[in-house]
CSV table of C-alpha atoms and ligand atoms in Angstrom, one decimal:
chain,number,residue,atom,x,y,z
A,1,MET,CA,34.0,3.9,11.3
A,2,ASP,CA,32.8,0.8,12.3
A,3,ALA,CA,32.9,1.5,16.4
A,4,ALA,CA,30.6,4.3,15.7
A,5,PRO,CA,27.5,4.1,16.1
A,6,ILE,CA,24.9,3.3,13.1
A,7,GLY,CA,22.7,7.1,12.5
A,8,VAL,CA,19.0,6.4,11.3
A,9,VAL,CA,17.7,10.1,10.7
A,10,GLY,CA,13.7,9.0,10.5
A,11,THR,CA,12.0,6.8,13.2
A,12,GLY,CA,9.1,6.2,11.4
A,13,TYR,CA,7.9,2.4,10.9
A,14,VAL,CA,10.8,1.7,8.9
A,15,GLY,CA,13.6,3.8,10.8
A,16,LEU,CA,12.6,2.9,13.9
A,17,VAL,CA,12.7,-0.8,13.7
A,18,SER,CA,15.9,-0.7,11.4
A,19,ALA,CA,17.1,1.0,14.5
A,20,VAL,CA,16.0,-1.1,17.1
A,21,CYS,CA,16.8,-4.3,14.8
A,22,PHE,CA,20.7,-3.1,14.1
A,23,ALA,CA,20.5,-2.6,17.8
A,24,HIS,CA,19.4,-6.2,18.2
A,25,LEU,CA,22.7,-7.0,15.8
A,26,GLY,CA,24.7,-5.3,18.6
A,27,HIS,CA,25.3,-2.1,16.9
A,28,ASP,CA,25.4,1.8,19.0
A,29,VAL,CA,22.3,3.3,17.0
A,30,VAL,CA,21.4,6.7,17.2
A,31,CYS,CA,18.0,7.9,16.2
A,32,MET,CA,16.9,11.3,15.5
A,33,ASP,CA,13.7,12.5,13.8
A,34,VAL,CA,12.5,15.9,13.6
A,35,ASP,CA,9.3,15.0,15.3
A,36,GLU,CA,10.0,16.1,19.2
A,37,ALA,CA,6.7,14.6,20.4
A,38,LYS,CA,8.1,11.4,18.7
A,39,ILE,CA,11.5,11.6,20.3
A,40,ALA,CA,10.1,13.0,24.1
A,41,ARG,CA,7.6,9.6,23.9
A,42,LEU,CA,11.0,7.8,22.6
A,43,GLU,CA,12.9,9.2,25.3
A,44,SER,CA,10.7,7.9,27.8
A,45,GLY,CA,10.1,4.5,27.0
A,46,GLU,CA,6.9,4.4,24.8
A,47,VAL,CA,6.7,3.2,21.3
A,48,PRO,CA,4.8,6.2,19.4
A,49,ILE,CA,3.6,3.7,16.4
A,50,TYR,CA,2.1,-0.2,17.0
A,51,GLU,CA,4.5,-2.7,16.0
A,52,PRO,CA,4.2,-6.1,16.9
A,53,GLY,CA,6.5,-7.3,19.4
A,54,LEU,CA,8.8,-3.8,18.8
A,55,GLU,CA,7.8,-1.9,22.5
A,56,LYS,CA,9.5,-5.3,24.0
A,57,LEU,CA,12.9,-4.7,21.5
A,58,VAL,CA,12.9,-2.0,22.1
A,59,ALA,CA,13.2,-2.3,25.9
A,60,ASP,CA,15.7,-5.3,25.9
A,61,ASN,CA,17.9,-3.0,23.6
A,62,ALA,CA,17.5,0.4,25.2
A,63,SER,CA,21.4,0.6,26.5
A,64,ARG,CA,22.5,0.7,22.6
A,65,LEU,CA,19.6,2.7,21.6
A,66,SER,CA,19.4,6.4,21.9
A,67,PHE,CA,17.1,9.7,20.8
A,68,THR,CA,17.1,13.1,19.3
A,69,THR,CA,15.6,15.8,17.2
A,70,SER,CA,19.7,16.9,16.4
A,71,TYR,CA,21.1,17.1,14.1
A,72,ASP,CA,24.1,18.2,15.7
A,73,VAL,CA,24.2,15.4,18.0
A,74,LEU,CA,23.8,13.1,15.7
A,75,LEU,CA,26.5,14.0,13.6
A,76,GLU,CA,28.5,14.3,16.6
A,77,ARG,CA,29.0,10.7,17.2
A,78,CYS,CA,27.9,9.0,13.9
A,79,HIS,CA,29.6,8.4,10.0
A,80,VAL,CA,26.8,5.5,8.2
A,81,LEU,CA,23.7,7.3,8.5
A,82,PHE,CA,20.7,5.5,7.4
A,83,ILE,CA,18.0,7.5,6.3
A,84,ALA,CA,14.5,6.7,6.4
A,85,VAL,CA,11.9,9.2,6.5
A,86,ASP,CA,8.7,9.8,4.4
A,87,THR,CA,9.1,10.3,0.6
A,88,PRO,CA,5.3,10.5,-0.1
A,89,PRO,CA,3.1,11.4,-3.4
A,90,SER,CA,3.7,14.5,-4.9
A,91,PRO,CA,0.1,16.1,-6.6
A,92,SER,CA,2.2,15.3,-9.6
A,93,GLY,CA,2.5,11.7,-9.1
A,94,ASP,CA,5.8,11.5,-9.1
A,95,ALA,CA,7.4,10.8,-5.2
A,96,ASP,CA,8.3,13.7,-2.9
A,97,LEU,CA,12.1,13.8,-1.4
A,98,SER,CA,11.7,16.9,0.2
A,99,ARG,CA,12.6,15.4,3.2
A,100,VAL,CA,15.4,13.2,2.3
A,101,GLN,CA,16.2,16.3,0.7
A,102,PHE,CA,16.1,18.6,3.3
A,103,ALA,CA,18.1,15.6,5.2
A,104,VAL,CA,20.5,15.4,2.8
A,105,ARG,CA,21.6,19.7,3.5
A,106,GLU,CA,21.4,19.5,7.0
A,107,ILE,CA,24.0,16.7,7.2
A,108,ALA,CA,26.4,18.4,4.0
A,109,ALA,CA,25.9,21.9,6.4
A,110,ARG,CA,27.7,20.3,9.6
A,111,GLY,CA,30.8,18.9,7.8
A,112,GLY,CA,32.4,15.2,8.2
A,113,GLN,CA,33.4,12.4,6.4
A,114,ARG,CA,29.7,10.4,6.2
A,115,LEU,CA,28.5,7.6,4.3
A,116,LEU,CA,24.3,8.0,3.8
A,117,VAL,CA,22.8,4.7,3.2
A,118,MET,CA,19.5,5.2,1.5
A,119,LYS,CA,16.7,3.2,3.1
A,120,SER,CA,13.7,5.7,2.5
A,121,THR,CA,12.0,4.8,-1.4
A,122,VAL,CA,13.5,7.0,-3.0
A,123,PRO,CA,13.0,6.9,-7.4
A,124,VAL,CA,15.5,5.5,-9.7
A,125,GLY,CA,17.9,8.2,-10.6
A,126,THR,CA,17.6,9.7,-6.8
A,127,GLY,CA,21.4,8.6,-5.7
A,128,GLU,CA,23.2,10.4,-8.7
A,129,LYS,CA,21.4,13.2,-7.9
A,130,VAL,CA,22.4,13.8,-4.5
A,131,MET,CA,25.4,13.1,-5.7
A,132,ALA,CA,25.4,15.5,-8.3
A,133,ASP,CA,24.4,18.0,-5.9
A,134,LEU,CA,26.8,17.3,-3.1
A,135,ASP,CA,29.2,18.2,-5.9
A,136,GLY,CA,27.6,21.2,-6.9
A,137,MET,CA,27.6,22.4,-3.2
A,138,GLY,CA,31.3,21.5,-2.8
A,139,VAL,CA,31.0,18.3,-0.3
A,140,THR,CA,33.1,15.9,-1.5
A,141,ASP,CA,33.5,13.9,2.1
A,142,ILE,CA,29.9,12.5,1.6
A,143,THR,CA,29.3,8.7,0.2
A,144,TYR,CA,26.0,7.3,-1.0
A,145,ALA,CA,25.1,3.8,-0.5
A,146,SER,CA,21.4,2.4,-2.0
A,147,ASN,CA,19.4,-0.3,0.4
A,148,PRO,CA,16.1,-0.4,0.1
A,149,GLU,CA,13.6,-1.8,2.1
A,150,PHE,CA,10.7,-5.0,2.1
A,151,LEU,CA,9.9,-5.2,5.7
A,152,ARG,CA,5.9,-5.4,5.6
A,153,GLU,CA,4.3,-3.1,8.8
A,154,GLY,CA,2.9,-6.0,10.7
A,155,ALA,CA,5.8,-8.4,10.2
A,156,ALA,CA,8.8,-5.9,10.4
A,157,ILE,CA,10.6,-7.2,12.9
A,158,GLN,CA,10.6,-10.9,11.4
A,159,ASP,CA,11.2,-9.2,8.0
A,160,PHE,CA,14.3,-7.3,9.0
A,161,LEU,CA,16.0,-9.5,11.0
A,162,GLU,CA,14.5,-12.3,8.2
A,163,PRO,CA,14.8,-10.9,5.6
A,164,ASP,CA,14.1,-12.7,1.5
A,165,ARG,CA,17.4,-10.6,0.6
A,166,ILE,CA,19.2,-7.9,1.3
A,167,VAL,CA,19.8,-5.5,-1.7
A,168,ILE,CA,23.3,-2.9,-1.0
A,169,GLY,CA,23.5,-0.6,-4.5
A,170,SER,CA,27.2,1.2,-4.3
A,171,PHE,CA,28.9,4.1,-6.2
A,172,ARG,CA,32.2,2.4,-4.1
A,173,GLU,CA,33.1,-0.8,-3.4
A,174,GLU,CA,33.7,0.3,0.1
A,175,ASP,CA,30.7,2.0,0.7
A,176,GLY,CA,28.3,-0.9,-0.4
A,177,THR,CA,30.9,-3.6,2.3
A,178,THR,CA,30.7,-1.1,5.0
A,179,VAL,CA,26.6,-1.6,4.8
A,180,GLU,CA,27.3,-5.1,4.2
A,181,ALA,CA,28.9,-5.5,7.1
A,182,LEU,CA,25.7,-4.2,9.0
A,183,TYR,CA,23.8,-6.7,8.8
A,184,ARG,CA,26.7,-10.0,9.8
A,185,GLY,CA,24.4,-11.7,11.8
A,186,ILE,CA,21.4,-12.1,9.4
A,187,ASP,CA,22.0,-15.2,6.7
A,188,THR,CA,19.9,-13.9,3.2
A,189,ASP,CA,21.1,-13.6,-0.4
A,190,ILE,CA,23.0,-10.5,-0.2
A,191,VAL,CA,22.1,-8.5,-3.6
A,192,ARG,CA,25.3,-5.7,-4.3
A,193,THR,CA,24.1,-3.6,-7.4
A,194,SER,CA,24.8,-0.1,-8.2
A,195,VAL,CA,22.7,2.4,-6.9
A,196,PRO,CA,20.0,2.4,-9.9
A,197,THR,CA,19.7,-1.0,-9.8
A,198,ALA,CA,19.6,-1.5,-6.0
A,199,GLU,CA,16.6,1.7,-5.9
A,200,MET,CA,14.6,0.0,-9.2
A,201,VAL,CA,14.6,-3.5,-7.4
A,202,LYS,CA,12.5,-1.9,-4.6
A,203,TYR,CA,9.8,0.0,-7.1
A,204,ALA,CA,9.7,-3.3,-9.6
A,205,SER,CA,9.5,-5.7,-6.2
A,206,ASN,CA,6.6,-3.3,-4.9
A,207,ALA,CA,5.0,-3.0,-8.8
A,208,PHE,CA,5.2,-6.8,-9.6
A,209,LEU,CA,2.9,-7.6,-6.4
A,210,ALA,CA,0.6,-5.0,-6.8
A,211,THR,CA,-0.2,-6.5,-10.7
A,212,LYS,CA,-0.4,-9.8,-8.5
A,213,ILE,CA,-3.2,-8.1,-6.5
A,214,SER,CA,-4.6,-7.0,-9.4
A,215,PHE,CA,-4.6,-9.5,-11.1
A,216,ILE,CA,-6.3,-11.9,-8.9
A,217,ASN,CA,-8.9,-9.2,-8.0
A,218,GLU,CA,-9.9,-9.3,-11.3
A,219,ILE,CA,-9.7,-13.4,-11.7
A,220,ALA,CA,-12.6,-12.8,-8.8
A,221,ASN,CA,-14.8,-10.2,-10.7
A,222,VAL,CA,-14.6,-12.9,-13.6
A,223,CYS,CA,-15.2,-15.4,-11.1
A,224,GLU,CA,-18.2,-13.7,-9.6
A,225,GLN,CA,-19.6,-13.8,-13.2
A,226,VAL,CA,-19.1,-17.4,-14.3
A,227,GLY,CA,-19.9,-19.2,-10.9
A,228,ALA,CA,-16.1,-20.1,-10.0
A,229,ASP,CA,-14.1,-20.1,-6.3
A,230,VAL,CA,-11.0,-17.3,-6.3
A,231,ARG,CA,-10.0,-19.5,-3.7
A,232,THR,CA,-10.1,-22.2,-5.2
A,233,VAL,CA,-8.8,-20.8,-8.2
A,234,ALA,CA,-5.8,-19.2,-6.5
A,235,HIS,CA,-4.8,-22.2,-4.4
A,236,GLY,CA,-4.7,-24.3,-7.8
A,237,MET,CA,-2.8,-21.5,-9.2
A,238,GLY,CA,-0.4,-21.2,-6.4
A,239,LEU,CA,0.9,-24.7,-6.2
A,240,ASP,CA,2.3,-24.1,-9.6
A,241,HIS,CA,5.9,-22.8,-8.5
A,242,ARG,CA,6.2,-20.6,-11.4
A,243,ILE,CA,3.3,-18.6,-9.8
A,244,GLY,CA,3.4,-19.6,-5.8
A,245,PRO,CA,0.5,-19.1,-3.3
A,246,HIS,CA,1.7,-15.2,-2.2
A,247,PHE,CA,-0.3,-12.3,-2.6
A,248,LEU,CA,-3.1,-14.3,-4.5
A,249,GLN,CA,-5.6,-13.3,-1.8
A,250,ALA,CA,-8.7,-11.4,-3.6
A,251,GLY,CA,-10.0,-8.4,-1.6
A,252,ILE,CA,-11.7,-5.5,-2.0
A,253,GLY,CA,-7.6,-3.8,-3.1
A,254,TYR,CA,-4.4,-2.9,-1.9
A,255,GLY,CA,-4.0,0.7,0.0
A,256,GLY,CA,-1.0,1.5,2.8
A,257,SER,CA,1.7,3.7,2.5
A,258,CYS,CA,4.1,2.0,0.3
A,259,PHE,CA,2.1,0.4,-3.1
A,260,PRO,CA,-0.3,3.0,-3.8
A,261,LYS,CA,2.4,5.7,-4.2
A,262,ASP,CA,5.5,3.2,-5.3
A,263,VAL,CA,3.2,2.1,-8.2
A,264,GLN,CA,2.3,5.9,-9.1
A,265,ALA,CA,6.2,6.8,-8.4
A,266,LEU,CA,7.5,3.8,-11.2
A,267,LYS,CA,4.7,4.6,-13.4
A,268,GLN,CA,5.6,8.4,-13.0
A,269,LEU,CA,9.4,7.8,-13.3
A,270,ALA,CA,8.6,5.7,-16.7
A,271,GLY,CA,6.4,8.1,-18.4
A,272,ASN,CA,9.1,11.0,-17.6
A,273,THR,CA,11.4,9.0,-19.4
A,274,GLY,CA,9.3,9.1,-22.0
A,275,TYR,CA,7.6,5.3,-21.5
A,276,HIS,CA,4.3,4.3,-21.4
A,277,PHE,CA,3.8,1.9,-18.9
A,278,GLN,CA,0.9,-0.2,-20.2
A,279,LEU,CA,0.4,-1.9,-16.9
A,280,LEU,CA,0.6,-0.1,-14.4
A,281,ASN,CA,-2.4,1.9,-15.3
A,282,ALA,CA,-4.5,-1.2,-15.4
A,283,VAL,CA,-3.0,-2.4,-11.9
A,284,ILE,CA,-4.1,1.1,-10.6
A,285,GLU,CA,-7.2,1.2,-12.2
A,286,VAL,CA,-8.3,-2.4,-11.4
A,287,ASN,CA,-7.3,-1.6,-7.5
A,288,ALA,CA,-9.6,2.5,-7.9
A,289,LEU,CA,-12.1,0.0,-8.8
A,290,GLN,CA,-11.9,-2.9,-6.7
A,291,LYS,CA,-13.2,-1.3,-3.6
A,292,ARG,CA,-15.6,0.3,-5.2
A,293,ARG,CA,-17.3,-3.0,-6.4
A,294,VAL,CA,-18.4,-2.5,-2.3
A,295,VAL,CA,-20.7,0.1,-2.6
A,296,GLY,CA,-22.3,-1.4,-5.6
A,297,LYS,CA,-22.6,-5.2,-4.0
A,298,LEU,CA,-23.9,-3.5,-1.1
A,299,LYS,CA,-26.8,-1.3,-3.6
A,300,ASP,CA,-27.7,-4.4,-5.2
A,301,ARG,CA,-28.7,-5.7,-2.2
A,302,LEU,CA,-29.8,-2.6,-0.6
A,303,GLY,CA,-31.1,-0.8,-3.1
A,304,THR,CA,-30.6,2.9,-2.7
A,305,LEU,CA,-27.8,3.6,0.5
A,306,ARG,CA,-29.6,6.5,1.7
A,307,GLY,CA,-30.4,6.3,5.1
A,308,ALA,CA,-29.1,2.8,5.6
A,309,THR,CA,-27.1,2.0,8.9
A,310,VAL,CA,-23.5,0.3,7.1
A,311,ALA,CA,-21.1,-0.7,10.0
A,312,LEU,CA,-17.1,-0.8,8.6
A,313,LEU,CA,-15.1,-3.6,10.5
A,314,GLY,CA,-11.8,-2.8,10.6
A,315,LEU,CA,-10.4,0.9,8.9
A,316,THR,CA,-6.4,0.4,9.3
A,317,PHE,CA,-4.8,-1.0,5.5
A,318,LYS,CA,-4.2,-4.2,6.9
A,319,PRO,CA,-4.5,-6.3,10.2
A,320,ASN,CA,-1.4,-5.8,12.7
A,321,THR,CA,-1.2,-2.2,11.8
A,322,ASP,CA,-2.0,1.3,13.0
A,323,ASP,CA,-1.6,2.8,9.5
A,324,LEU,CA,-4.1,4.4,8.3
A,325,ARG,CA,-2.5,5.7,5.3
A,326,GLU,CA,-4.0,4.9,1.7
A,327,ALA,CA,-6.3,2.6,3.6
A,328,ALA,CA,-8.9,1.3,1.4
A,329,SER,CA,-11.6,2.3,4.6
A,330,ILE,CA,-11.2,5.7,4.2
A,331,VAL,CA,-12.3,5.8,0.0
A,332,LEU,CA,-15.2,3.7,1.0
A,333,ALA,CA,-16.4,5.4,3.8
A,334,GLY,CA,-16.0,8.7,1.9
A,335,ARG,CA,-18.0,6.8,-0.9
A,336,LEU,CA,-20.9,5.4,1.4
A,337,ILE,CA,-21.4,8.6,3.5
A,338,HIS,CA,-22.0,10.2,-0.8
A,339,GLU,CA,-24.5,7.8,-1.3
A,340,GLY,CA,-26.6,9.0,1.9
A,341,ALA,CA,-25.8,5.8,4.0
A,342,LYS,CA,-25.2,6.4,7.6
A,343,VAL,CA,-21.6,5.0,8.9
A,344,LYS,CA,-20.2,3.3,12.0
A,345,ALA,CA,-16.9,1.4,11.9
A,346,TYR,CA,-14.9,-0.4,14.3
A,347,ASP,CA,-11.2,-0.9,14.3
A,348,PRO,CA,-9.4,-2.2,17.2
A,349,MET,CA,-6.2,0.7,16.6
A,350,LEU,CA,-9.1,3.2,16.6
A,351,ASP,CA,-10.4,5.2,20.1
A,352,ALA,CA,-14.4,5.7,19.9
A,353,GLY,CA,-15.3,9.2,18.9
A,354,GLU,CA,-14.7,10.6,15.5
A,355,HIS,CA,-11.4,10.4,13.5
A,356,PRO,CA,-10.2,13.3,11.4
A,357,LEU,CA,-9.4,10.2,7.9
A,358,PHE,CA,-13.4,9.2,8.5
A,359,PRO,CA,-15.2,12.8,8.8
A,360,GLY,CA,-19.1,11.8,9.9
A,361,VAL,CA,-18.2,8.0,11.2
A,362,ALA,CA,-18.9,7.4,14.0
A,363,ILE,CA,-16.4,4.9,15.1
A,364,CYS,CA,-17.5,2.6,17.9
A,365,ASP,CA,-16.0,0.7,21.1
A,366,ASP,CA,-16.8,-2.8,19.3
A,367,SER,CA,-18.0,-4.5,16.5
A,368,LEU,CA,-21.4,-5.3,18.4
A,369,GLU,CA,-21.6,-1.8,19.0
A,370,ALA,CA,-20.6,-0.9,15.2
A,371,LEU,CA,-23.2,-4.2,14.2
A,372,GLU,CA,-26.3,-2.5,16.4
A,373,GLY,CA,-29.2,-2.2,14.3
A,374,ALA,CA,-26.8,-1.9,10.8
A,375,ASP,CA,-28.6,-2.6,7.2
A,376,ALA,CA,-25.1,-4.3,6.4
A,377,ALA,CA,-21.4,-5.0,7.4
A,378,VAL,CA,-19.0,-4.3,5.4
A,379,LEU,CA,-15.2,-6.3,6.7
A,380,VAL,CA,-12.5,-4.5,5.7
A,381,THR,CA,-10.1,-5.1,7.5
A,382,GLU,CA,-9.4,-8.8,8.3
A,383,TRP,CA,-8.1,-8.9,12.3
A,384,GLN,CA,-8.0,-11.9,13.8
A,385,GLU,CA,-10.3,-10.8,16.5
A,386,PHE,CA,-14.0,-10.6,13.6
A,387,GLY,CA,-12.5,-14.5,12.8
A,388,ARG,CA,-13.7,-14.7,17.0
A,389,LEU,CA,-16.5,-13.1,16.5
A,390,ASP,CA,-20.1,-14.6,17.3
A,391,TRP,CA,-21.6,-13.9,14.6
A,392,ARG,CA,-25.2,-15.1,15.4
A,393,VAL,CA,-24.9,-12.4,18.5
A,394,ALA,CA,-24.1,-9.8,14.8
A,395,ALA,CA,-26.4,-11.1,12.8
A,396,SER,CA,-29.4,-10.6,15.4
A,397,ALA,CA,-28.2,-7.8,16.4
A,398,MET,CA,-28.2,-6.5,12.9
A,399,ALA,CA,-31.1,-4.7,11.0
A,400,ARG,CA,-30.6,-6.5,7.7
A,401,PRO,CA,-28.0,-9.8,8.8
A,402,LEU,CA,-26.2,-8.5,5.6
A,403,LEU,CA,-22.1,-9.1,5.8
A,404,ILE,CA,-20.2,-8.4,2.9
A,405,ASP,CA,-16.6,-10.2,3.5
A,406,GLY,CA,-14.4,-7.9,1.4
A,407,ARG,CA,-11.4,-10.5,2.6
A,408,ASN,CA,-13.1,-13.3,2.6
A,409,PHE,CA,-11.9,-13.7,5.6
A,410,ILE,CA,-15.4,-15.5,7.4
A,411,ASP,CA,-16.0,-19.1,6.4
A,412,PRO,CA,-19.2,-18.8,4.3
A,413,ALA,CA,-20.2,-22.1,5.9
A,414,VAL,CA,-20.0,-19.8,9.7
A,415,ALA,CA,-21.6,-17.6,7.8
A,416,ALA,CA,-24.5,-19.2,6.4
A,417,ASP,CA,-24.8,-20.7,10.2
A,418,ALA,CA,-24.7,-17.5,11.9
A,419,GLY,CA,-27.9,-16.6,9.8
A,420,LEU,CA,-25.9,-14.5,7.8
A,421,GLU,CA,-26.8,-13.3,3.7
A,422,TYR,CA,-23.6,-13.5,2.9
A,423,GLU,CA,-21.0,-11.8,0.2
A,424,GLY,CA,-17.5,-12.0,-0.4
A,425,VAL,CA,-15.1,-11.3,-3.3
A,426,GLY,CA,-15.3,-13.8,-6.3
A,427,LEU,CA,-17.4,-16.1,-4.5
A,428,GLY,CA,-19.5,-17.9,-7.3
A,429,ASP,CA,-22.0,-21.3,-7.1
A,430,GLU,CA,-19.3,-23.0,-5.1
A,431,ALA,CA,-19.2,-20.2,-1.9
A,432,LEU,CA,-20.9,-22.5,0.2
A,433,ALA,CA,-18.7,-25.7,-0.9
A,434,PRO,CA,-15.6,-26.5,1.7
A,435,VAL,CA,-12.3,-25.0,0.4
A,436,ALA,CA,-9.7,-27.8,-0.8
A,437,ARG,CA,-6.4,-26.7,1.0
B,1,NAD,N1,6.0,1.6,6.2
B,1,NAD,C1,6.4,0.7,5.1
B,1,NAD,O1,6.0,-0.4,5.8
B,1,NAD,C2,7.7,0.7,4.1
B,1,NAD,C3,8.3,0.0,3.7
B,1,NAD,C4,9.6,-0.1,3.0
B,1,NAD,C5,9.9,0.9,2.7
B,1,NAD,N2,8.9,2.3,3.1
B,1,NAD,C6,9.8,3.3,2.8
B,1,NAD,O2,10.5,3.9,4.1
B,1,NAD,C7,10.5,5.1,3.7
B,1,NAD,C8,9.8,6.0,5.6
B,1,NAD,O3,8.6,4.9,5.9
B,1,NAD,P1,7.7,5.1,6.8
B,1,NAD,O4,6.9,4.3,6.9
B,1,NAD,O5,8.6,4.8,7.5
B,1,NAD,O6,7.6,6.7,6.9
B,1,NAD,P2,7.2,7.3,8.4
B,1,NAD,O7,6.1,8.2,8.0
B,1,NAD,O8,6.4,6.3,9.7
B,1,NAD,O9,8.3,8.3,9.1
B,1,NAD,C9,9.0,9.0,8.6
B,1,NAD,C10,10.2,9.6,9.7
B,1,NAD,O10,10.6,10.6,9.4
B,1,NAD,C11,10.2,11.6,10.0
B,1,NAD,N3,11.1,12.6,9.0
B,1,NAD,C12,10.6,13.2,7.9
B,1,NAD,N4,11.3,14.4,7.6
B,1,NAD,C13,12.7,14.2,8.7
B,1,NAD,C14,14.0,15.0,8.8
B,1,NAD,N5,14.6,15.7,7.7
B,1,NAD,N6,14.8,14.6,9.5
B,1,NAD,C15,15.0,13.4,10.5
B,1,NAD,N7,13.7,13.0,10.2
B,1,NAD,C16,12.4,13.2,9.2
B,1,NAD,C17,8.9,12.0,10.6
B,1,NAD,O11,9.2,12.5,10.9
B,1,NAD,C18,8.6,10.7,10.8
B,1,NAD,O12,8.9,9.9,11.8
B,1,NAD,C19,9.8,5.4,2.4
B,1,NAD,O13,10.2,6.1,1.8
B,1,NAD,C20,8.5,4.4,2.6
B,1,NAD,O14,8.1,4.3,1.0
B,1,NAD,C21,8.0,2.5,4.2
């Protein structure tokens, strides 16, 4: 089994990064995807997603990587199959497992001894259900392990190769051992456990991180009322080892393809068992309201937004990725247009013109073009280049030099020097004082 290449089903942000990193560790990897255009690009040496360092790693490991759209080709060579297809939210809030089920059926239909390793984020109980379904189909040669992925887009390669931990759940000890062996060369804690526990580690981790974000955002909102500075509050909190400094940056809320859907799915999962996960309701509600607070801040300063021009800086859900799934910018742009504002935007990953996720928004070639003549700007995504912008020039290009900094990214003192009217998140009276670090 060991000498055969690893198969990876789904070559998106997780599948492609995992495949390339396994190749980097010395394995041959067959990458399979149903998206023909994506596979054609990969076959021609192009990388279809933006992830720092990925293009080079693909090129460096080209001899160990192959790409196909065919399950037959995949199964001809591979026994260990990582499933990394998307598991988007369904209208009920449950994770939509149709792509996982499709992949499992295709694999089962072709027979042979296989070990399925679930990398996609799937609800607790999925492993047991997949095995029961296979049993019902009379398939007995397929075994199953859960190996949830924790990488962050934008830092995915480092996260995969230097993870905080590797979690492996399996029904059979030897399957867990097979999966563990594939990670040889990575020095980290390995958590070996049951399949449901591994599935839960992933959901609990994402739900906890989302809770941290909503928590600090609520602290920020109170800071605005009482004249405290959330940046220093977070710094002071984070020095406590029981709390830690990470994920305490106040802002306009979490987005992306994972936190919103995973928090919702865990809430739904608990609800399906009859348990009301109260805390997660608050986490979700706080996150939704946080985006709307930006609109409130604009209205407080501009009065009505009807006819006002607002520039959005950054549209991706976070910097260093081209991923727009569940980005805060989508809700924000929609709200502003609904309020009658004219919206211009700039993001380093998006071409100028129109984008289907941002109907009515004029996407510009650069920041200054977006800011030209604007009555206000909102910094939505903290791309480094916004830190390097000449804010004096930016301020003089705007009709009103108002900057709502949704990420507390621009130093308020720099903003004041540039002549900007500045408002961040959770910055009370101390906003213009230097931040203690
Ligand atoms: N993106 C992240 O940062 C991240 C991090 C950790 C875990 N996850 C989880 O990993 C999974 C994948 O996420 P992603 O962001 O890589 O998704 P993605 O949408 O970028 O990629 C999924 C890929 O699977 C392909 N696919 C769909 N159905 C298929 C099938 N039946 N056979 C073969 N290929 C198929 C799609 O064409 C697509 O290329 C999800 O469950 C997600 O929750 C994502």
